[in-house]
Short mmCIF file of C-alpha atoms in Angstrom, two decimals:
data_model
loop_
_atom_site.label_atom_id
_atom_site.label_comp_id
_atom_site.label_asym_id
_atom_site.label_seq_id
_atom_site.Cartn_x
_atom_site.Cartn_y
_atom_site.Cartn_z
CA MET A 1 0.00 0.00 0.00
CA VAL A 2 1.53 3.26 -1.16
CA PRO A 3 0.64 6.43 0.80
CA GLY A 4 -0.11 9.72 -0.93
CA GLY A 5 0.69 13.34 -0.24
CA GLY A 6 2.68 16.10 -1.88
CA GLY A 7 5.94 14.18 -1.56
CA VAL A 8 4.80 11.53 -4.02
CA TYR A 9 5.65 13.73 -7.01
CA GLU A 10 9.28 13.89 -5.94
CA ALA A 11 9.30 10.25 -4.84
CA ARG A 12 8.38 9.02 -8.30
CA LEU A 13 11.62 10.56 -9.62
CA ASP A 14 13.60 8.17 -7.40
CA ALA A 15 14.51 5.33 -9.76
CA GLY A 16 15.53 3.09 -6.87
CA LEU A 17 12.17 3.51 -5.13
CA VAL A 18 10.21 3.00 -8.35
CA GLY A 19 12.20 -0.14 -9.09
CA TRP A 20 11.63 -1.43 -5.56
CA CYS A 21 7.87 -0.94 -5.94
CA ARG A 22 7.96 -2.89 -9.18
CA GLN A 23 9.96 -5.70 -7.57
CA VAL A 24 7.77 -6.00 -4.47
CA ALA A 25 4.59 -5.88 -6.54
CA ALA A 26 5.65 -9.00 -8.44
CA SER A 27 4.96 -11.13 -5.35
CA ALA A 28 2.32 -8.98 -3.60
CA VAL A 29 -1.16 -10.34 -2.98
CA ARG A 30 -2.62 -6.86 -3.46
CA ILE A 31 -1.35 -3.56 -4.82
CA THR A 32 -3.14 -0.44 -3.65
CA SER A 33 -2.58 3.21 -2.85
CA VAL A 34 -3.97 6.07 -0.83
CA CYS A 35 -4.94 9.22 -2.70
CA THR A 36 -2.02 10.51 -4.85
CA GLY A 37 0.00 7.38 -4.08
CA ALA A 38 -1.49 6.23 -7.38
CA PHE A 39 1.11 8.39 -9.16
CA LEU A 40 3.95 6.29 -7.76
CA LEU A 41 2.23 3.07 -8.78
CA ALA A 42 1.63 4.50 -12.24
CA GLU A 43 5.28 5.52 -12.55
CA ALA A 44 6.26 1.93 -11.79
CA GLY A 45 3.97 0.74 -14.58
CA LEU A 46 1.72 -1.08 -12.14
CA LEU A 47 -1.45 0.63 -13.31
CA ASP A 48 -1.04 -0.03 -17.03
CA GLY A 49 -4.31 -1.31 -18.46
CA ARG A 50 -6.12 -0.84 -15.15
CA ARG A 51 -8.93 1.36 -13.90
CA VAL A 52 -7.81 3.31 -10.85
CA THR A 53 -9.47 5.79 -8.51
CA THR A 54 -7.71 8.89 -7.30
CA HIS A 55 -8.64 12.15 -5.62
CA TRP A 56 -10.95 14.18 -7.84
CA SER A 57 -8.58 17.18 -7.93
CA ARG A 58 -5.72 15.04 -9.31
CA ALA A 59 -7.68 12.75 -11.64
CA GLU A 60 -7.07 14.79 -14.79
CA ARG A 61 -3.35 15.07 -14.08
CA LEU A 62 -3.08 11.32 -13.60
CA ARG A 63 -5.04 10.76 -16.79
CA GLN A 64 -2.77 13.09 -18.78
CA GLU A 65 0.54 11.81 -17.43
CA TYR A 66 -0.26 8.09 -17.43
CA ARG A 67 -2.50 7.38 -20.39
CA ARG A 68 -2.09 3.62 -20.14
CA SER A 69 -4.42 3.60 -17.13
CA THR A 70 -7.96 4.88 -16.73
CA SER A 71 -8.34 7.42 -13.93
CA ILE A 72 -11.63 7.63 -12.06
CA PRO A 73 -12.11 10.67 -9.78
CA ILE A 74 -13.56 10.09 -6.32
CA ARG A 75 -14.51 12.84 -3.92
CA SER A 76 -12.45 11.72 -0.96
CA SER A 77 -8.80 12.01 -0.12
CA CYS A 78 -8.54 8.68 1.70
CA VAL A 79 -10.35 5.95 -0.22
CA THR A 80 -8.17 5.43 -3.26
CA ALA A 81 -7.23 2.07 -4.72
CA THR A 82 -6.77 0.12 -7.90
CA CYS A 83 -10.13 -1.31 -8.93
CA GLY A 84 -11.29 -4.48 -10.58
CA PRO A 85 -14.11 -4.75 -13.12
CA ARG A 86 -17.37 -2.92 -12.60
CA ARG A 87 -20.07 -4.64 -10.60
CA GLY A 88 -23.17 -5.80 -12.38
CA ASP A 89 -25.01 -2.64 -11.32
CA GLY A 90 -22.59 -0.58 -13.40
CA ARG A 91 -21.60 1.68 -10.54
CA ASP A 92 -18.14 2.11 -9.03
CA ARG A 93 -17.43 1.50 -5.38
CA PRO A 94 -15.05 3.48 -3.16
CA GLY A 95 -11.76 1.59 -3.25
CA ALA A 96 -11.47 1.00 0.48
CA SER A 97 -14.98 -0.46 0.65
CA ALA A 98 -14.13 -2.73 -2.27
CA LEU A 99 -11.09 -4.05 -0.38
CA VAL A 100 -13.12 -4.71 2.78
CA GLU A 101 -15.75 -6.52 0.71
CA ALA A 102 -13.12 -8.64 -1.04
CA ASP A 103 -11.57 -9.74 2.27
CA HIS A 104 -14.59 -9.97 4.55
CA GLY A 105 -17.73 -10.10 2.42
CA ALA A 106 -20.48 -7.71 1.40
CA GLU A 107 -22.23 -7.57 4.77
CA VAL A 108 -19.12 -6.45 6.68
CA ALA A 109 -18.33 -3.90 3.96
CA GLN A 110 -21.93 -2.68 4.17
CA SER A 111 -21.66 -2.18 7.93
CA VAL A 112 -18.33 -0.38 7.67
CA ALA A 113 -19.60 1.88 4.90
CA ARG A 114 -22.68 2.84 6.87
CA HIS A 115 -20.76 3.68 10.03
CA LEU A 116 -18.24 5.71 8.04
CA VAL A 117 -21.16 7.51 6.34
CA LEU A 118 -20.11 6.33 2.87
CA PHE A 119 -22.23 4.92 0.09
CA LEU A 120 -21.00 1.42 -0.73
CA ARG A 121 -22.16 2.09 -4.28
CA ARG A 122 -21.83 5.86 -4.32
CA PRO A 123 -24.37 7.68 -6.54
CA GLY A 124 -23.34 10.84 -8.37
CA GLY A 125 -24.06 14.14 -6.67
CA GLN A 126 -24.42 12.83 -3.12
CA SER A 127 -21.46 11.89 -0.99
CA GLN A 128 -22.76 10.94 2.45
CA PHE A 129 -25.77 10.73 4.73
CA ALA A 130 -26.48 10.98 8.43
CA THR A 131 -26.38 7.62 10.17
CA PRO A 132 -28.28 7.17 13.46
CA VAL A 133 -26.41 5.81 16.45
CA TRP A 134 -27.81 5.03 19.88
CA SER A 135 -26.11 4.45 23.22
CA ASP A 136 -25.03 1.12 24.62
CA PRO A 137 -27.22 -0.18 27.46
CA VAL A 138 -26.75 2.02 30.52
CA GLY A 139 -26.13 0.90 34.08
CA ARG A 140 -29.34 2.25 35.59
CA VAL A 141 -31.71 -0.71 35.78
CA GLY A 142 -34.93 1.11 34.93
CA ILE A 143 -33.54 2.89 31.88
CA ARG A 144 -31.86 -0.31 30.70
CA ALA A 145 -35.21 -2.11 30.96
CA ALA A 146 -36.77 0.56 28.76
CA GLN A 147 -33.94 0.23 26.23
CA GLU A 148 -34.40 -3.53 26.11
CA LEU A 149 -38.10 -3.08 25.45
CA VAL A 150 -37.31 -0.80 22.50
CA HIS A 151 -34.77 -3.22 21.05
CA GLU A 152 -36.92 -6.32 21.48
CA ASP A 153 -39.73 -5.19 19.17
CA PRO A 154 -39.67 -1.87 17.30
CA SER A 155 -43.32 -2.35 16.31
CA ALA A 156 -44.51 -2.59 19.93
CA ASP A 157 -46.17 0.15 21.97
CA LEU A 158 -43.16 2.32 22.73
CA THR A 159 -44.88 5.42 23.99
CA VAL A 160 -43.41 7.26 26.97
CA ARG A 161 -46.17 5.75 29.09
CA ALA A 162 -45.19 2.19 28.11
CA LEU A 163 -41.48 2.83 28.55
CA ALA A 164 -41.96 4.54 31.90
CA ARG A 165 -44.03 1.58 33.08
CA ALA A 166 -41.21 -0.79 32.07
CA ALA A 167 -38.73 1.41 33.94
CA GLY A 168 -40.92 1.58 37.04
CA MET A 169 -41.00 5.39 36.99
CA SER A 170 -43.50 8.17 36.49
CA GLU A 171 -43.61 9.48 32.94
CA ARG A 172 -42.17 12.85 33.90
CA HIS A 173 -39.33 11.38 35.97
CA PHE A 174 -38.58 8.76 33.32
CA THR A 175 -38.38 11.34 30.53
CA ARG A 176 -35.93 13.47 32.52
CA VAL A 177 -33.71 10.58 33.63
CA PHE A 178 -33.73 8.95 30.18
CA ALA A 179 -32.52 12.16 28.55
CA GLU A 180 -29.77 12.51 31.18
CA GLU A 181 -28.59 8.92 30.74
CA ILE A 182 -28.95 8.53 26.96
CA GLY A 183 -28.54 12.07 25.68
CA CYS A 184 -31.83 12.32 23.79
CA SER A 185 -35.55 12.09 24.46
CA PRO A 186 -37.33 8.70 24.58
CA ALA A 187 -39.29 9.56 21.43
CA ARG A 188 -36.15 10.40 19.48
CA TYR A 189 -34.44 7.24 20.71
CA VAL A 190 -37.39 5.11 19.59
CA GLU A 191 -37.47 6.75 16.18
CA ARG A 192 -33.75 6.18 15.67
CA LEU A 193 -34.09 2.51 16.63
CA ARG A 194 -37.03 2.09 14.29
CA ILE A 195 -35.06 3.74 11.49
CA GLU A 196 -32.22 1.29 12.09
CA ALA A 197 -34.64 -1.64 12.01
CA ALA A 198 -36.15 -0.34 8.77
CA ARG A 199 -32.72 0.07 7.22
CA ASN A 200 -31.93 -3.56 7.97
CA VAL A 201 -35.20 -4.72 6.40
CA LEU A 202 -34.69 -2.53 3.33
CA GLU A 203 -31.19 -3.91 2.85
CA ARG A 204 -32.25 -7.55 3.12
CA SER A 205 -35.75 -7.89 1.70
CA ASP A 206 -38.08 -6.91 -1.13
CA ASP A 207 -40.97 -6.16 1.25
CA GLY A 208 -43.16 -3.23 0.22
CA LEU A 209 -42.77 0.03 2.13
CA ASP A 210 -46.13 -0.38 3.88
CA THR A 211 -44.98 -3.78 5.17
CA VAL A 212 -41.61 -2.39 6.25
CA ALA A 213 -43.35 0.49 8.02
CA ARG A 214 -45.67 -1.82 9.98
CA ARG A 215 -42.87 -4.24 10.91
CA CYS A 216 -40.73 -1.41 12.24
CA GLY A 217 -43.37 0.53 14.13
CA PHE A 218 -44.05 3.43 11.76
CA GLY A 219 -47.60 2.44 10.90
CA SER A 220 -47.60 3.74 7.34
CA ALA A 221 -45.22 4.18 4.42
CA GLU A 222 -45.70 7.95 4.56
CA THR A 223 -44.64 8.11 8.22
CA LEU A 224 -41.63 5.94 7.37
CA ARG A 225 -40.75 8.22 4.45
CA ARG A 226 -40.89 11.38 6.59
CA ALA A 227 -38.76 9.79 9.32
CA PHE A 228 -36.17 8.62 6.78
CA LEU A 229 -35.91 12.06 5.21
CA ARG A 230 -35.53 13.61 8.67
CA GLN A 231 -32.99 11.15 10.06
CA VAL A 232 -31.18 9.67 7.06
CA GLY A 233 -31.55 12.37 4.43
CA VAL A 234 -32.90 10.12 1.66
CA THR A 235 -36.19 8.31 1.01
CA PRO A 236 -36.57 4.62 1.95
CA GLY A 237 -36.68 3.69 -1.75
CA ALA A 238 -33.48 5.59 -2.51
CA TYR A 239 -31.78 3.99 0.49
CA ARG A 240 -32.77 0.52 -0.70
CA ASP A 241 -31.47 1.25 -4.21
CA ARG A 242 -28.05 2.18 -2.83
CA PHE A 243 -27.66 -0.25 0.05
CA ARG A 244 -29.52 -3.40 -0.90
CA LEU A 245 -27.21 -6.32 -0.15
CA ASP A 246 -26.23 -8.38 -3.19
CA SER A 247 -27.46 -11.86 -2.29
CA SER A 248 -25.01 -13.40 -4.73
CA ALA A 249 -22.12 -11.75 -2.88
CA THR A 250 -23.20 -13.11 0.48
#
C-alpha cells in the first residue's frame, strides 16, 4: 500500500524507489494506494491497463501523465485504490470499501460503509448521509429495561407511558432521567431505533414500504418516508437502491 501526499511527485523521480515498488509488486497479494499514491504506482507501470481511482482534484493530471491507465475521480482524499471490473449494477465502489468486501464479504463492507457515512455504491451528486447511532445499554436498571423493550420489538407500543411503566418510573421522571442517561428524548431514541430496524429490512428484503413500516413501528409508508428524510436524508426507496445487499455476494 503506497501512501499519498505532496511528496509523491518527488518520490516518483527516485529510480531506486520505483524499481523497488515494481519488484515488491511482483509477489504482492494486493497492490493499492492512498490518494495521490497512485502516481507512484503508475510511474512503476503497475497501473497499465487498469482502472484506478484517485482524488478528484488530481484525476485529470493522472489521466494526462499516465495514459495507459484509466483514472476515475472520487470525492475523498482517503479511499483510493486500484479497482477491478465494474459490478453488475454498473456503478463504481469506493476503493477502500471494495477491499473490505473482497476480504470480509459484502455484509461487513456494508456495515463499515454505513458507520463511516459512505455509500458502498456511491451515486453521483451525493457523498454521504447521516447515520443514526444510539447508546449502549446504561447501568441504571430502569432505563436499561426501557432500552431492552425498545430493542426487542420496534413495532410494539413504545410510547413514553409504556417505557416509563417498564422502567418503574413516572412518565415525567422517566423522561428526565432517560434524557440525562442517553442524551436524547425517549421519542427520538425510539425513532432512531425504528429507522435502524427499517434500514436492515430494506437492505435484506423486497418487502413493500407499507410492510416495512408496519414491521418497524411506523404504521404507514408515509410516516416511514418522513422519518427517513428527517434522520437519514434520503427516502426509503433511494436507500434501498443504494444499500440493498447483493445476495449473490453473500
